[in-house]
Short mmCIF file of C-alpha atoms in Angstrom, two decimals:
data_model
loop_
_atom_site.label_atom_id
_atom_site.label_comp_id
_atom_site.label_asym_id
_atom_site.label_seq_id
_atom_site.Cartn_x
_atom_site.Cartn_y
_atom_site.Cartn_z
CA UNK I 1 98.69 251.64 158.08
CA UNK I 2 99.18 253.55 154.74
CA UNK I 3 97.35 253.33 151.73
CA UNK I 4 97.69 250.24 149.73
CA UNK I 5 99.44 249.48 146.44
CA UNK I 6 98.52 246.14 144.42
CA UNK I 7 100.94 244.61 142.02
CA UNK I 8 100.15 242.34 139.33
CA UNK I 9 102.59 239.51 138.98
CA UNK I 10 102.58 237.56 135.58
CA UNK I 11 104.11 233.45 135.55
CA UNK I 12 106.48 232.06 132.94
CA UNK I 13 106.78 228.91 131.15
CA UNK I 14 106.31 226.19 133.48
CA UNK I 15 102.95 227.46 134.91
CA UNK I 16 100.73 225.89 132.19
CA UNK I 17 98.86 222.65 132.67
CA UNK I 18 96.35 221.20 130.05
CA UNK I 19 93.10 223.29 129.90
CA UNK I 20 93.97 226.03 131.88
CA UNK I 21 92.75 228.54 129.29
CA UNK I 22 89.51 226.53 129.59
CA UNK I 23 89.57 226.87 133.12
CA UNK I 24 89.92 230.51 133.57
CA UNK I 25 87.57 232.16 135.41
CA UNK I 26 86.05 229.36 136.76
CA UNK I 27 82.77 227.76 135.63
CA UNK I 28 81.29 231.24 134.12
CA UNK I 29 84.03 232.95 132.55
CA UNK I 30 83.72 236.47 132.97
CA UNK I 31 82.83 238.08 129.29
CA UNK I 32 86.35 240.08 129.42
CA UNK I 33 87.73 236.58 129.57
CA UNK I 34 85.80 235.78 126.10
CA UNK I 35 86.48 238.79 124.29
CA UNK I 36 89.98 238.71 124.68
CA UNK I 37 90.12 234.94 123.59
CA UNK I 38 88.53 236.16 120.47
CA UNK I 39 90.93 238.97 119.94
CA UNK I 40 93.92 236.81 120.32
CA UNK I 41 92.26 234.53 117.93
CA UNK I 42 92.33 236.88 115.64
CA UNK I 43 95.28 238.35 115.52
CA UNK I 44 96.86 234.67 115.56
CA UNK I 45 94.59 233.12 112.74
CA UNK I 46 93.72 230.74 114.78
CA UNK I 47 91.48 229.52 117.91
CA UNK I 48 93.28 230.44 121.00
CA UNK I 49 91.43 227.53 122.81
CA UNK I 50 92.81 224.70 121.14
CA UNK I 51 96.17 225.70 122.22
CA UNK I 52 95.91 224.45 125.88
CA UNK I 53 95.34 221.19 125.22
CA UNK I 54 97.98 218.64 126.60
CA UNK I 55 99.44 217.85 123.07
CA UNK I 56 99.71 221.36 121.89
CA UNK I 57 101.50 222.34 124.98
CA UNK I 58 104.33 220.55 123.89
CA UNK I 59 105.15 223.46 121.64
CA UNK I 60 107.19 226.64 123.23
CA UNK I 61 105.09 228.49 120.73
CA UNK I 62 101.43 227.59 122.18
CA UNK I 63 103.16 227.47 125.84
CA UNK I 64 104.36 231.31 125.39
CA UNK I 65 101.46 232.46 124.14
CA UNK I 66 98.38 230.91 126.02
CA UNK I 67 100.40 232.33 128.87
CA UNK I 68 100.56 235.62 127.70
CA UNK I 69 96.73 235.56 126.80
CA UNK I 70 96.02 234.32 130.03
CA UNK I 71 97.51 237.24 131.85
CA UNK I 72 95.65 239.56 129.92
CA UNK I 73 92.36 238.40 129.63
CA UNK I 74 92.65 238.27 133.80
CA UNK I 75 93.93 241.68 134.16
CA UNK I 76 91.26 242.83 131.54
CA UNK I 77 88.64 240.74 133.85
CA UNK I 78 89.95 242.25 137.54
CA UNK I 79 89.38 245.95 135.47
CA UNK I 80 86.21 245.66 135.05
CA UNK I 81 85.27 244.66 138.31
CA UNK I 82 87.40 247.74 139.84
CA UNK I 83 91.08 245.85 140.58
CA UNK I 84 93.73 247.70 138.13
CA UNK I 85 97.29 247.03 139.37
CA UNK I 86 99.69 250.23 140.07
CA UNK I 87 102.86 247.87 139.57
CA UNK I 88 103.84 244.65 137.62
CA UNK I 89 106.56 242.21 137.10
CA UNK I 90 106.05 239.35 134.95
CA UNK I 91 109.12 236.18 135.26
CA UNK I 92 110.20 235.44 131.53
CA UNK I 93 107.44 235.29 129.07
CA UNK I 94 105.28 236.69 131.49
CA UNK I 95 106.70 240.37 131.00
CA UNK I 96 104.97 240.25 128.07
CA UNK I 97 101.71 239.94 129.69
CA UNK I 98 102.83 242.37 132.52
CA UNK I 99 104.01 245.15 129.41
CA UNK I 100 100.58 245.33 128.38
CA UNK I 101 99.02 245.91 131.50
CA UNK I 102 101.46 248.43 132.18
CA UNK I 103 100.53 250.06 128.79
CA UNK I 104 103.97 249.67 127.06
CA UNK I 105 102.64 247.22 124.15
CA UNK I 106 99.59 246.81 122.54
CA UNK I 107 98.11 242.83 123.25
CA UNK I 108 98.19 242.71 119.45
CA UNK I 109 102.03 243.34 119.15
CA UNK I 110 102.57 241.40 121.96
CA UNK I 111 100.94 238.13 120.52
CA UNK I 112 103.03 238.60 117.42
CA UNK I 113 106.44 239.38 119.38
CA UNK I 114 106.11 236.50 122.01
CA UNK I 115 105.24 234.12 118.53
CA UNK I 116 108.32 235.41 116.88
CA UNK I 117 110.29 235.13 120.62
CA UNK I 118 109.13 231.39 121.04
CA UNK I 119 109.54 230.17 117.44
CA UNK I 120 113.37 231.90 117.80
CA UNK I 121 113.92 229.67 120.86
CA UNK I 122 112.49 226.70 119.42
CA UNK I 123 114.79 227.18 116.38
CA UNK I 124 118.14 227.73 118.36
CA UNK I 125 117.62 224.91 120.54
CA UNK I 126 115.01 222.37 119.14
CA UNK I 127 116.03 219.01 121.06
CA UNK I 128 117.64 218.36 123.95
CA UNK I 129 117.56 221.28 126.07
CA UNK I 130 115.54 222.30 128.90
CA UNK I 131 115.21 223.42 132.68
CA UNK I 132 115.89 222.12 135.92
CA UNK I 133 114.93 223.33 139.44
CA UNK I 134 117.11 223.19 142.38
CA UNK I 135 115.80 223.53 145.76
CA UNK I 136 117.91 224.16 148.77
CA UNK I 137 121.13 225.81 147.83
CA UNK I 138 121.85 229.54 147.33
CA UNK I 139 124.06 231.32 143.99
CA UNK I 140 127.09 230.73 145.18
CA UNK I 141 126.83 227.13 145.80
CA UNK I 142 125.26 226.04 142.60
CA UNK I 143 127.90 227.97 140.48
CA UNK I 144 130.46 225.59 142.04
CA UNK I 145 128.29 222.86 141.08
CA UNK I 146 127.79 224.37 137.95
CA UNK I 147 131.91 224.88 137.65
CA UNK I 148 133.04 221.60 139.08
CA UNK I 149 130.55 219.71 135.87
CA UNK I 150 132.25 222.22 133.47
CA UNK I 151 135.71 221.60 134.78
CA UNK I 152 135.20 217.77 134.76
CA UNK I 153 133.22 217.70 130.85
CA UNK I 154 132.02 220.09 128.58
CA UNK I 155 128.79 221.23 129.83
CA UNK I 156 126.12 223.70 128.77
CA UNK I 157 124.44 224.39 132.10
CA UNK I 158 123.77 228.04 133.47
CA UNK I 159 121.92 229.90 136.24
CA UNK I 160 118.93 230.60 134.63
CA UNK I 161 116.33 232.05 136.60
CA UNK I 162 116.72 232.80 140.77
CA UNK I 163 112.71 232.54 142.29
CA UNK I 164 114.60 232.70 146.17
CA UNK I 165 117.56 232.52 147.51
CA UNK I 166 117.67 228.84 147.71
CA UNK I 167 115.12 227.84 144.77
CA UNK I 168 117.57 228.29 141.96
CA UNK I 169 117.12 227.17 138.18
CA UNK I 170 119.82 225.97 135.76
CA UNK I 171 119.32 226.08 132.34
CA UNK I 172 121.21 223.38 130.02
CA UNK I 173 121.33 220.24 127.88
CA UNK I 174 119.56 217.54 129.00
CA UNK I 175 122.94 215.36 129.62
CA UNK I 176 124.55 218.38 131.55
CA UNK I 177 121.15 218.93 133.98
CA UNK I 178 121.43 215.13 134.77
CA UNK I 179 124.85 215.83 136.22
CA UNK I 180 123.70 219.25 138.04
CA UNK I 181 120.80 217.27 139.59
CA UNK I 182 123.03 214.50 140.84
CA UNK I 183 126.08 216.87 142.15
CA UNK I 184 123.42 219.49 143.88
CA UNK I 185 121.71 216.43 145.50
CA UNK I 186 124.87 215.40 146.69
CA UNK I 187 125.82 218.28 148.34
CA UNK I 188 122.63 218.80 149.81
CA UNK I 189 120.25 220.04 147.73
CA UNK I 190 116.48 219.07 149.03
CA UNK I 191 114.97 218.67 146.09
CA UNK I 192 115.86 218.98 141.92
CA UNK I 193 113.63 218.13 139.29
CA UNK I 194 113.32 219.20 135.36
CA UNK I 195 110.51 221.79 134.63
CA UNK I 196 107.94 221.49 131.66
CA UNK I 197 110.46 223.72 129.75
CA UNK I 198 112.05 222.55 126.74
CA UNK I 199 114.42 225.06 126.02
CA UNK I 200 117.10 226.43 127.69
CA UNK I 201 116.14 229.71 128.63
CA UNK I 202 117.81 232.76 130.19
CA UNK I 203 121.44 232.06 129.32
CA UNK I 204 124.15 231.85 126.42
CA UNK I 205 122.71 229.36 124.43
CA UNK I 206 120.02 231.71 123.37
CA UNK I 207 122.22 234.19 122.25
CA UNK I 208 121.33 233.81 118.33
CA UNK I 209 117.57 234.15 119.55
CA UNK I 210 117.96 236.86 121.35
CA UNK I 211 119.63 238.72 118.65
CA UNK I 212 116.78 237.87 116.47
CA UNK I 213 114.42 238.99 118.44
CA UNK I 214 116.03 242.23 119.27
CA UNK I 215 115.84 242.51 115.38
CA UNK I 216 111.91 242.11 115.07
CA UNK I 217 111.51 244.29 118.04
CA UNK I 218 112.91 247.53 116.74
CA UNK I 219 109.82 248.04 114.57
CA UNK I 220 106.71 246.85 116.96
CA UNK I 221 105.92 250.42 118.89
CA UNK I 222 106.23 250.38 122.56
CA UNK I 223 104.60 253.00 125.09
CA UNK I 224 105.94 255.04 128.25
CA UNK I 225 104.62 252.68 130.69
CA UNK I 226 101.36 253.77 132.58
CA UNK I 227 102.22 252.60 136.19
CA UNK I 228 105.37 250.50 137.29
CA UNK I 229 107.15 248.07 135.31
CA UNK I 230 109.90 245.90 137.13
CA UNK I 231 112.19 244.34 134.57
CA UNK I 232 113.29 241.05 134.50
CA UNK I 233 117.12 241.78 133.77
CA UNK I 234 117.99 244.09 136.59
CA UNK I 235 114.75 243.76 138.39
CA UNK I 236 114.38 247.73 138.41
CA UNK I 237 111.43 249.78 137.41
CA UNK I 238 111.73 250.83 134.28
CA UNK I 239 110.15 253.49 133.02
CA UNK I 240 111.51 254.38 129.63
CA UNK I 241 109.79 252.63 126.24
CA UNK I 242 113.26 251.97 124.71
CA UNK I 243 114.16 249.83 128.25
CA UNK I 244 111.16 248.11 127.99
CA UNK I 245 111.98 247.21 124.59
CA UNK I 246 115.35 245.70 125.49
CA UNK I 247 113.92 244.46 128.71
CA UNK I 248 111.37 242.18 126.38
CA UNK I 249 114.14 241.67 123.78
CA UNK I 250 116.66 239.86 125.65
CA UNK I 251 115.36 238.37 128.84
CA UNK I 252 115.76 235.14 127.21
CA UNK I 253 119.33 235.34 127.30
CA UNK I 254 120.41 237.03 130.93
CA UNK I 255 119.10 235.79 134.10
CA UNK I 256 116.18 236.10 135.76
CA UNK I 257 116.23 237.65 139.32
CA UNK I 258 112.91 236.91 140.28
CA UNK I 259 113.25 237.60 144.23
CA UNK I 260 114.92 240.67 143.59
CA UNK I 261 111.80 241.60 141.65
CA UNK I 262 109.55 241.16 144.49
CA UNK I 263 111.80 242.86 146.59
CA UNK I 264 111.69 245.80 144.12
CA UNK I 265 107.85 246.00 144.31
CA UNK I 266 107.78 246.09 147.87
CA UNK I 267 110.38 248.61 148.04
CA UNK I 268 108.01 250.67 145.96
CA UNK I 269 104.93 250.34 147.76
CA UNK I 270 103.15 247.48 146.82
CA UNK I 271 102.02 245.74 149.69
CA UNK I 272 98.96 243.50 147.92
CA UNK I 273 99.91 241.21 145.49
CA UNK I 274 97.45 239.44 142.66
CA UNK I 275 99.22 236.62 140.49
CA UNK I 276 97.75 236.23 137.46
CA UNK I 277 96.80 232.44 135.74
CA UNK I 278 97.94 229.69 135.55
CA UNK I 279 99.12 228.46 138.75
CA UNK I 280 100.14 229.61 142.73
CA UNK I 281 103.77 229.37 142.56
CA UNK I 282 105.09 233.03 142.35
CA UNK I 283 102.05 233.29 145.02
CA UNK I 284 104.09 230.63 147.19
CA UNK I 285 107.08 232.39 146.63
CA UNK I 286 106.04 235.94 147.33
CA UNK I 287 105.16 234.25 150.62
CA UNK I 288 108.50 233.19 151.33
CA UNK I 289 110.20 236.71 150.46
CA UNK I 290 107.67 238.48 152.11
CA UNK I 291 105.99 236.99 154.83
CA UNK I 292 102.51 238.20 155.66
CA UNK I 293 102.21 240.51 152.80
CA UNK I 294 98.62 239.37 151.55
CA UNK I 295 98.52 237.87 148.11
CA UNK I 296 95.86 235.79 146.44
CA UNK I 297 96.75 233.27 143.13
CA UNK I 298 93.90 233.79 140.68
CA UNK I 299 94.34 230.40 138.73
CA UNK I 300 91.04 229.15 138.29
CA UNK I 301 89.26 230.91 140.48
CA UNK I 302 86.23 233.42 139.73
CA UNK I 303 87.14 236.82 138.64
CA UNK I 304 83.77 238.03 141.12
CA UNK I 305 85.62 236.10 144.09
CA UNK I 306 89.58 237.60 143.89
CA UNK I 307 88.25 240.78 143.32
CA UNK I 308 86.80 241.11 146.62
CA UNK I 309 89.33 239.52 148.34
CA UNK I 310 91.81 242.20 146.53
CA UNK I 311 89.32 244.88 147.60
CA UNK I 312 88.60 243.95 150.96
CA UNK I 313 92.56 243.46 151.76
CA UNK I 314 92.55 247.11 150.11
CA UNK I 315 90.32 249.14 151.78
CA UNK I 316 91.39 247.51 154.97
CA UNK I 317 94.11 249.32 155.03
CA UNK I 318 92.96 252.42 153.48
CA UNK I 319 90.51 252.67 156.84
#
């Protein structure tokens, strides 16, 4: 077998629960953990911690950003104990988070660019919007689902974000999602259900964020990327800093294609797979797209314990 690559994958909004800063690390977070919770409360003004908590988390604003500090204070964590990533992809917000570890932004700029991108989306769209995941039908079926709603009312519904071929999800109003869940049930779909998303991301109505944020971007300096960065647009490694920029900029407004972002890293080498906190589900998905391929969720987990899984699934192959 040939050597092996690890990739760092980074989750999007949707991945939090209450207290999963809290819970990071596991019952002795490792001092990486600490140190970068105090950094990011620093450079926010405020204490990082109290913006996991179940009422806070109602805000795009803490959501995008605990996520964000998440990924980093992991990655920081799995560096010290010898687990650096030679590829990363991060799904929506979570590029962010994979941009640093790359080496393309600074955490600091990154913590004031994802507050800027989340405040923009709040302030395009700040009631009645959100997410909905579809389960069970491919593109092409839910954009005649998606058509048949426009043709029959005005709708704001869009392909958002593709995880897999058949876990597809549509961004919209909250009256136009109610009508996508009932149609794709209807024609088959196993399962549909809204997301803890409450803005419409990775379409149209985002376009006036977007162009905001492209705005505040042009300043905040961005690095030629230390290892591989897989962007969420085109899901292609990108290894200029201006297409990094543009890649952060506006992946609120285009689709996600989340699968064929896996696909790219496994086209490239990677063949071990670490997903960063909160949550398993890019883990469960990876499995899906790439059966066997060994891949560990770090969630809550201790930093001491993935690491050695990581390393023993490494130099197993390296033998």
């Amino acid at each position: 077998m040939g050597a092996r690559m690890i990739a760092f994958l980074f989750p999007g909004q949707g991945a939090q629960t209450p207290g999963f800063l809290h819970r990071l690390g596991g019952d002795t977070p490792h001092p990486a953990i600490a140190r970068t919770f105090d950094e990011a409360s620093d450079v926010l003004g405020e204490n990082v911690l109290a913006l996991d908590t179940a009422d806070a988390l109602a805000s795009t604003v803490a959501v995008q950003i605990t996520l964000v500090v998440a990924g980093v204070a992991a990655t920081r964590a799995l560096a010290q104990e010898g687990i650096e990533p030679e590829a990363v992809a991060g799904l929506s917000v979570g590029a962010y988070g994979a941009a640093v570890a790359s080496g393309a932004i600074a955490f600091h700029d990154a913590l004031k660019l994802v507050r800027l991108r989340a405040t923009f989306m709040e302030e395009a769209r700040p009631h009645g919007y959100g997410m909905l995941a579809v389960l069970g039908l491919n593109e092409r079926e839910i954009a005649r689902v998606l058509d048949d709603i426009k043709a029959d009312i005005k709708a704001d519904a869009y392909i958002g974000n593709l995880n897999a071929p058949r876990q597809i999800v549509v961004s919209g109003s909250d009256a136009a999602l109610a009508q996508v869940r009932d149609l794709a049930l209807s024609r088959g779909a196993r399962k549909a259900e809204r997301l803890a998303v409450s803005v419409p991301s990775h379409c149209v109505l985002l376009e006036d964020a977007a162009t905001r944020l492209i705005d505040a971007a042009r300043d905040v300096p961005i690095e030629t990327p230390r290892i591989a960065y897989v962007g969420n647009r085109g899901a292609r490694v990108l290894r200029r800093a201006d297409a990094i920029r543009e890649d952060l900029a506006t992946n609120l407004r285009y689709p996600v294609r989340w699968h064929d972002s896996t696909i790219a890293l496994s086209e490239l080498g990677a063949n071990v797979f670490v997903e960063m906190p909160p949550g398993q589900t890019l883990t469960s998905l990876l499995a899906d797209a790439l059966p066997g391929t060994p891949a560990y969720a770090m969630d809550a987990s201790p930093i001491g314990a993935i690491a050695a899984r990581v390393r023993i699934a490494r130099d197993r192959a390296n033998d």
